[in-house]
Amino acid sequence: MQTSVTTIERFILDQEDRYPEATGELSNLLYDIALASKIIAAAIRRAGLVNILGGAGHRNVQGEDQQKLDVLANEIIQNSLKHTGRVCVMGSEEDDDIIPVPPEYGVGKYAVLFDPLDGSSNIDVNAAVGTIFSIYRRVSMEGRGRSVDVLQPGCKQVAAGYVMYGSSTMLVYTTGQGAHGFTLDPTIGEFLLSHPQIVTPRVGTYYSVNESNFGRWDKAMQHAVRGLKGDTPDGMKPKNSRYIGSLVADFHRNLIAGGIFLYPADTRNPQGKLRLLYEASPMAFIAEQAEGSATDGLNRILDIVPHSLHQRTPLVIGSREDVGFVADALRHAASRSGGPISQPVP
Ligand code: FBP
């Protein structure tokens, strides 16, 4: 029986100790999110037994059918954050506009964005789903938070992470001091350190993409994906295909085992499908902290300056050399066709 464990609370405090000026507000905010995810995990574990599977009967701002668990997870996170005095404003995939802190509560210095339940199409079939979060220090000086506090480039994040509700429940986060994984021990209800200082392999084993969209990609992207399969003369060593259809689950596999996840732009989603602020940016922060990288195909995701809460972006993320291979393939295609060429990913 293991008698010495590192809880997420202890780990966050140890990290905080490195910053004498730290007030503990960010640490407490990370606890709040860990608590919310425990409540969501408990609901998901019993989903088939209580009436929370299926559609909620209305659509979100993305035009997607909201699932009951989307709505429940959204409420749980907002209720875990709004009264703490640590948050000035929130942004959620499930809410059209920014979410102000109710007037009866004090405001704090952090803006929090989240995808309450990622991989909604997998809920009813009991496949892995997740929660994604991103935290910024506010830029507005005082009072209730505003859009300017959430419309910040990913490189300004002070923390980001995700929770995966899979065979076990895991929380992976970063505050810019590496990426660290915690597993929820259901016997004591605590997140315990299980994956310290995650480093993703430079070259991956897997490629993860919805190939049913292949015909809707441009020629350059088709060539790049063929290259990941080793089907082109300049291709990489052939990779194995894995695609769950939950960004969190596909990203997590590739983070641990090495691989690349792609959701390119296509004729149906010319800006890509995934959202910059509460899907791409937080995952990009983690990927880079684990020595991986993330682009929109060509440009570093963390450098993209957002203009709207729900803006979408193409996403290519994971093992550094795999992401670099795709960027090189797209750049060469662009140079051949005389199209725009952006700077190599650092
Ligand atoms: P939401 O479920 O939060 O809307 O996320 C979008 C998502 O489900 C990602 O998790 C996943 O990577 C992608 O869409 C799957 O899309 P598709 O079904 O087109 O492959």
Coordinates of C-alpha atoms and ligand atoms in Angstrom, one line a residue:
M1 CA 0.0 0.0 0.0
Q2 CA 1.5 3.3 -1.1
T3 CA 1.8 5.6 1.9
S4 CA 3.4 8.6 0.3
V5 CA 1.3 10.2 -2.4
T6 CA 1.5 13.6 -4.0
T7 CA -1.9 15.2 -4.2
I8 CA -2.6 17.9 -6.8
E9 CA -3.1 20.4 -3.9
R10 CA 0.4 19.6 -2.6
F11 CA 1.9 19.7 -6.1
I12 CA 0.3 23.1 -6.9
L13 CA 1.6 24.5 -3.6
D14 CA 5.1 23.2 -4.3
Q15 CA 5.0 25.0 -7.7
E16 CA 3.6 28.1 -6.1
D17 CA 6.5 28.2 -3.6
R18 CA 8.8 29.0 -6.5
Y19 CA 7.1 32.4 -6.9
P20 CA 7.5 34.4 -3.7
E21 CA 5.1 37.0 -5.1
A22 CA 2.4 34.4 -5.6
T23 CA -0.9 35.2 -3.7
G24 CA -2.3 31.6 -4.0
E25 CA -5.2 32.9 -6.0
L26 CA -4.2 30.9 -9.1
S27 CA -3.5 27.8 -7.0
N28 CA -7.0 28.0 -5.5
L29 CA -8.5 28.5 -9.0
L30 CA -6.8 25.3 -10.2
Y31 CA -8.3 23.5 -7.1
D32 CA -11.8 24.9 -8.0
I33 CA -11.4 23.4 -11.5
A34 CA -10.2 20.1 -10.1
L35 CA -13.2 20.0 -7.8
A36 CA -15.6 20.8 -10.7
S37 CA -14.1 18.0 -12.8
K38 CA -14.5 15.5 -9.9
I39 CA -18.3 16.4 -9.8
I40 CA -18.5 16.0 -13.6
A41 CA -16.6 12.7 -13.5
A42 CA -19.1 11.4 -10.9
A43 CA -22.0 12.4 -13.2
I44 CA -20.4 10.7 -16.2
R45 CA -19.7 7.5 -14.3
R46 CA -23.4 7.2 -13.6
A47 CA -24.6 8.7 -16.9
G48 CA -26.4 5.5 -18.1
L49 CA -28.2 5.2 -14.8
V50 CA -29.6 8.7 -14.4
N51 CA -31.4 10.7 -17.1
I52 CA -28.4 12.7 -18.4
L53 CA -27.7 11.0 -21.7
G54 CA -29.0 12.3 -25.0
G55 CA -29.8 15.7 -26.3
A56 CA -30.9 18.7 -24.2
G57 CA -33.3 19.8 -27.0
H58 CA -31.6 23.0 -28.1
R59 CA -28.5 24.2 -30.0
N60 CA -25.5 26.2 -28.9
V61 CA -24.0 29.2 -30.7
Q62 CA -22.0 26.8 -32.9
G63 CA -25.2 25.4 -34.2
E64 CA -24.5 22.0 -32.5
D65 CA -27.2 20.1 -30.6
Q66 CA -26.4 20.5 -27.0
Q67 CA -26.2 17.2 -25.0
K68 CA -27.6 17.1 -21.5
L69 CA -24.1 16.5 -20.2
D70 CA -22.8 19.6 -22.1
V71 CA -25.4 21.7 -20.2
L72 CA -24.7 19.9 -16.8
A73 CA -20.9 20.2 -17.1
N74 CA -21.3 23.9 -18.1
E75 CA -23.4 24.6 -15.0
I76 CA -21.0 22.7 -12.7
I77 CA -18.0 24.6 -13.8
Q78 CA -19.7 28.0 -13.6
N79 CA -21.1 27.2 -10.2
S80 CA -17.6 26.2 -9.0
L81 CA -16.0 29.4 -10.1
K82 CA -18.5 32.3 -10.0
H83 CA -18.6 32.8 -6.2
T84 CA -14.9 32.5 -5.5
G85 CA -13.8 36.1 -5.9
R86 CA -10.9 34.8 -8.1
V87 CA -12.5 35.2 -11.5
C88 CA -13.4 38.4 -13.4
V89 CA -15.1 36.8 -16.4
M90 CA -15.7 33.4 -18.0
G91 CA -16.1 32.1 -21.6
S92 CA -17.7 28.7 -22.5
E93 CA -18.3 26.8 -25.7
E94 CA -21.9 26.4 -24.5
D95 CA -22.6 30.2 -24.0
D96 CA -23.0 32.7 -26.8
D97 CA -21.3 35.6 -25.0
I98 CA -18.8 36.1 -22.2
I99 CA -20.2 35.1 -18.8
P100 CA -20.0 37.9 -16.3
V101 CA -19.6 37.1 -12.6
P102 CA -23.0 37.8 -10.9
P103 CA -23.2 41.2 -9.2
E104 CA -23.6 39.5 -5.7
Y105 CA -20.0 38.1 -6.0
G106 CA -16.7 39.8 -5.9
V107 CA -14.4 39.7 -8.9
G108 CA -10.8 38.5 -9.1
K109 CA -7.9 38.8 -11.5
Y110 CA -8.4 35.8 -13.7
A111 CA -10.4 35.2 -16.9
V112 CA -11.3 31.5 -17.4
L113 CA -12.3 29.9 -20.7
F114 CA -13.6 26.3 -21.0
D115 CA -15.0 23.6 -23.2
P116 CA -17.2 22.0 -20.5
L117 CA -17.5 18.7 -22.3
D118 CA -15.3 17.9 -25.2
G119 CA -16.2 15.1 -27.6
S120 CA -19.9 15.4 -27.1
S121 CA -20.6 12.9 -30.0
N122 CA -19.0 10.2 -27.8
I123 CA -21.1 10.7 -24.7
D124 CA -24.0 8.3 -25.5
V125 CA -21.6 5.6 -26.7
N126 CA -19.5 5.7 -23.5
A127 CA -16.3 6.6 -25.3
A128 CA -13.8 9.0 -23.7
V129 CA -14.8 12.6 -23.3
G130 CA -13.1 15.6 -21.6
T131 CA -13.1 19.1 -20.2
I132 CA -10.6 21.7 -21.4
F133 CA -9.7 24.9 -19.6
S134 CA -7.6 28.0 -20.2
I135 CA -6.7 30.8 -17.7
Y136 CA -5.5 34.3 -18.4
R137 CA -4.6 37.2 -16.1
R138 CA -7.1 40.0 -16.7
V139 CA -6.0 43.0 -18.8
S140 CA -8.9 45.4 -17.9
M141 CA -7.8 47.3 -14.9
E142 CA -10.9 47.0 -12.6
G143 CA -14.6 46.1 -12.2
R144 CA -16.4 43.3 -14.0
G145 CA -14.3 41.6 -16.6
R146 CA -14.8 42.3 -20.4
S147 CA -14.2 40.7 -23.7
V148 CA -10.7 42.1 -23.8
D149 CA -9.8 39.8 -20.8
V150 CA -10.6 36.7 -22.8
L151 CA -9.5 37.7 -26.3
Q152 CA -5.8 37.2 -25.6
P153 CA -3.2 35.2 -27.6
G154 CA -2.5 31.8 -26.2
C155 CA 1.1 32.8 -25.3
K156 CA -0.5 34.9 -22.5
Q157 CA -2.1 32.0 -20.7
V158 CA -1.0 31.6 -17.1
A159 CA -2.4 28.1 -16.9
A160 CA -4.2 25.5 -19.1
G161 CA -5.3 21.9 -18.9
Y162 CA -7.7 19.2 -19.6
V163 CA -9.5 16.4 -17.8
M164 CA -10.1 13.2 -19.6
Y165 CA -13.0 11.0 -18.4
G166 CA -11.7 7.7 -19.8
S167 CA -10.8 4.3 -18.3
S168 CA -9.6 6.4 -15.5
T169 CA -10.1 10.1 -14.9
M170 CA -6.9 12.1 -15.5
L171 CA -6.2 15.9 -15.2
V172 CA -3.2 17.2 -17.1
Y173 CA -2.2 20.9 -16.6
T174 CA 0.6 23.4 -17.0
T175 CA 1.4 26.8 -15.5
G176 CA 4.4 27.1 -17.7
Q177 CA 6.6 24.8 -15.6
G178 CA 6.2 21.7 -17.6
A179 CA 3.1 19.5 -18.2
H180 CA 2.0 17.2 -15.4
G181 CA -0.6 14.5 -15.1
F182 CA -2.8 13.4 -12.1
T183 CA -5.0 10.4 -11.9
L184 CA -8.2 10.5 -9.8
D185 CA -8.1 7.8 -7.1
P186 CA -11.8 7.0 -6.7
T187 CA -11.1 5.3 -3.3
I188 CA -10.0 8.6 -1.7
G189 CA -11.5 11.1 -4.3
E190 CA -8.1 12.8 -4.8
F191 CA -6.1 13.6 -7.9
L192 CA -2.7 12.0 -7.3
L193 CA 0.5 12.8 -9.3
S194 CA 0.9 9.9 -11.8
H195 CA 2.7 11.5 -14.8
P196 CA 5.2 14.2 -13.7
Q197 CA 7.0 16.3 -16.3
I198 CA 5.4 14.8 -19.4
V199 CA 7.7 14.8 -22.4
T200 CA 6.1 13.8 -25.7
P201 CA 8.3 11.8 -28.2
R202 CA 9.8 14.0 -30.9
V203 CA 8.6 11.6 -33.6
G204 CA 5.2 9.9 -33.0
T205 CA 3.7 6.5 -33.7
Y206 CA 0.2 7.6 -34.5
Y207 CA -1.6 10.0 -36.7
S208 CA -5.2 11.1 -35.7
V209 CA -7.4 12.7 -38.2
N210 CA -11.0 12.3 -39.5
E211 CA -10.1 10.9 -42.9
S212 CA -13.7 11.0 -44.1
N213 CA -12.9 14.7 -44.7
F214 CA -10.0 13.8 -47.0
G215 CA -11.8 14.8 -50.2
R216 CA -12.6 18.2 -48.7
W217 CA -8.9 19.1 -47.9
D218 CA -6.7 21.0 -50.3
K219 CA -4.1 19.1 -52.2
A220 CA -1.2 20.2 -49.9
M221 CA -3.0 18.8 -46.8
Q222 CA -3.8 15.5 -48.7
H223 CA -0.1 15.2 -49.6
A224 CA 0.9 15.9 -46.0
V225 CA -1.4 13.3 -44.5
R226 CA -0.3 10.7 -47.1
G227 CA 3.3 11.6 -46.0
L228 CA 2.4 10.7 -42.4
K229 CA 1.3 7.3 -43.7
G230 CA 4.6 6.9 -45.6
D231 CA 2.7 6.9 -48.9
T232 CA 4.8 9.6 -50.5
P233 CA 8.5 9.6 -51.6
D234 CA 9.3 12.3 -49.1
G235 CA 7.0 10.8 -46.4
M236 CA 7.8 9.9 -42.8
K237 CA 8.2 6.4 -41.5
P238 CA 4.6 5.1 -41.7
K239 CA 2.4 5.9 -38.7
N240 CA -0.5 3.9 -37.4
S241 CA -4.0 5.5 -37.5
R242 CA -6.0 6.2 -34.3
Y243 CA -9.0 8.5 -34.1
I244 CA -11.6 8.5 -31.2
G245 CA -13.3 11.7 -32.2
S246 CA -12.7 13.4 -28.9
L247 CA -9.9 16.0 -29.1
V248 CA -9.0 15.4 -25.4
A249 CA -8.7 11.6 -25.9
D250 CA -6.8 11.8 -29.2
F251 CA -4.5 14.5 -27.9
H252 CA -3.8 12.6 -24.7
R253 CA -2.8 9.4 -26.5
N254 CA -0.4 11.2 -28.7
L255 CA 1.0 13.2 -25.8
I256 CA 1.9 10.1 -23.9
A257 CA 2.8 7.7 -26.8
G258 CA 3.9 10.2 -29.5
G259 CA 1.8 11.2 -32.5
I260 CA 0.1 13.9 -34.3
F261 CA -3.5 15.1 -34.3
L262 CA -4.9 17.1 -37.2
Y263 CA -8.2 18.9 -37.7
P264 CA -7.4 20.8 -41.0
A265 CA -9.6 23.4 -42.7
D266 CA -11.8 21.8 -45.4
T267 CA -14.5 22.9 -47.8
R268 CA -17.1 22.4 -45.1
N269 CA -15.1 24.2 -42.3
P270 CA -12.9 26.7 -44.2
Q271 CA -11.5 28.0 -40.8
G272 CA -11.2 24.5 -39.4
K273 CA -13.7 23.0 -36.9
L274 CA -12.1 23.4 -33.5
R275 CA -12.2 26.6 -31.4
L276 CA -9.1 28.6 -30.8
L277 CA -9.7 30.0 -27.2
Y278 CA -11.0 26.9 -25.4
E279 CA -9.7 24.0 -27.5
A280 CA -6.6 24.8 -29.6
S281 CA -4.8 27.3 -27.3
P282 CA -4.9 25.4 -24.1
M283 CA -3.9 22.1 -25.8
A284 CA -1.1 24.0 -27.6
F285 CA 0.3 25.4 -24.2
I286 CA 0.4 21.8 -22.9
A287 CA 1.9 20.4 -26.1
E288 CA 4.7 23.0 -26.0
Q289 CA 5.4 22.5 -22.3
A290 CA 5.8 18.7 -23.1
E291 CA 8.3 19.6 -25.9
G292 CA 5.7 19.1 -28.7
S293 CA 4.3 21.8 -30.9
A294 CA 1.0 23.1 -32.3
T295 CA 0.2 25.1 -35.5
D296 CA -2.7 26.0 -37.7
G297 CA -0.7 24.1 -40.3
L298 CA 1.8 26.8 -40.7
N299 CA 1.6 29.3 -37.8
R300 CA 2.2 28.8 -34.1
I301 CA -1.2 28.5 -32.4
L302 CA 0.0 30.4 -29.3
D303 CA 0.8 33.5 -31.5
I304 CA -2.7 33.8 -33.0
V305 CA -4.4 36.9 -31.7
P306 CA -8.1 36.1 -31.3
H307 CA -10.9 38.5 -32.6
S308 CA -13.9 36.6 -31.3
L309 CA -14.9 34.2 -28.5
H310 CA -15.9 31.3 -30.7
Q311 CA -13.5 31.7 -33.6
R312 CA -12.2 28.5 -35.2
T313 CA -8.8 27.5 -36.3
P314 CA -7.2 24.6 -38.2
L315 CA -5.2 22.5 -35.7
V316 CA -2.0 20.4 -36.2
I317 CA -0.6 19.3 -32.8
G318 CA 1.6 16.8 -31.1
S319 CA 5.1 15.4 -31.6
R320 CA 7.5 18.2 -32.7
E321 CA 9.0 16.5 -35.8
D322 CA 5.6 15.3 -37.1
V323 CA 4.1 18.8 -36.8
G324 CA 7.2 20.2 -38.5
F325 CA 6.8 17.7 -41.3
V326 CA 3.3 18.9 -42.0
A327 CA 4.3 22.5 -41.9
D328 CA 7.2 21.8 -44.4
A329 CA 4.8 19.9 -46.7
L330 CA 2.4 22.8 -46.7
R331 CA 5.1 25.4 -47.1
H332 CA 6.6 23.6 -50.1
A333 CA 3.2 23.2 -51.7
A334 CA 2.6 27.0 -51.2
S335 CA 6.0 27.8 -52.7
R336 CA 5.3 25.6 -55.7
S337 CA 1.9 27.2 -56.2
G338 CA 3.3 30.7 -55.5
G339 CA 0.9 31.0 -52.5
P340 CA 1.6 32.7 -49.1
I341 CA 4.5 31.3 -47.1
S342 CA 4.6 31.8 -43.4
Q343 CA 7.7 31.6 -41.1
P344 CA 8.8 28.2 -39.9
V345 CA 7.5 27.1 -36.5
P346 CA 10.1 27.8 -33.8
Ligands
FBP1 P1 -17.1 19.4 -28.9 O1 -17.6 18.0 -28.7 O2 -16.7 20.1 -27.6 O3 -18.0 20.3 -29.7 O4 -15.7 19.3 -29.7 C1 -15.5 19.1 -31.0 C2 -15.1 17.7 -31.3 O5 -15.9 16.7 -30.8 C3 -13.6 17.3 -30.8 O6 -13.6 16.8 -29.6 C4 -13.2 16.3 -31.9 O7 -11.8 16.3 -32.1 C5 -14.0 16.7 -33.1 O8 -15.0 17.6 -32.7 C6 -14.5 15.6 -33.9 O9 -15.1 16.1 -35.0 P2 -15.5 15.1 -36.2 O10 -16.7 14.3 -35.7 O11 -15.9 16.0 -37.3 O12 -14.3 14.2 -36.5

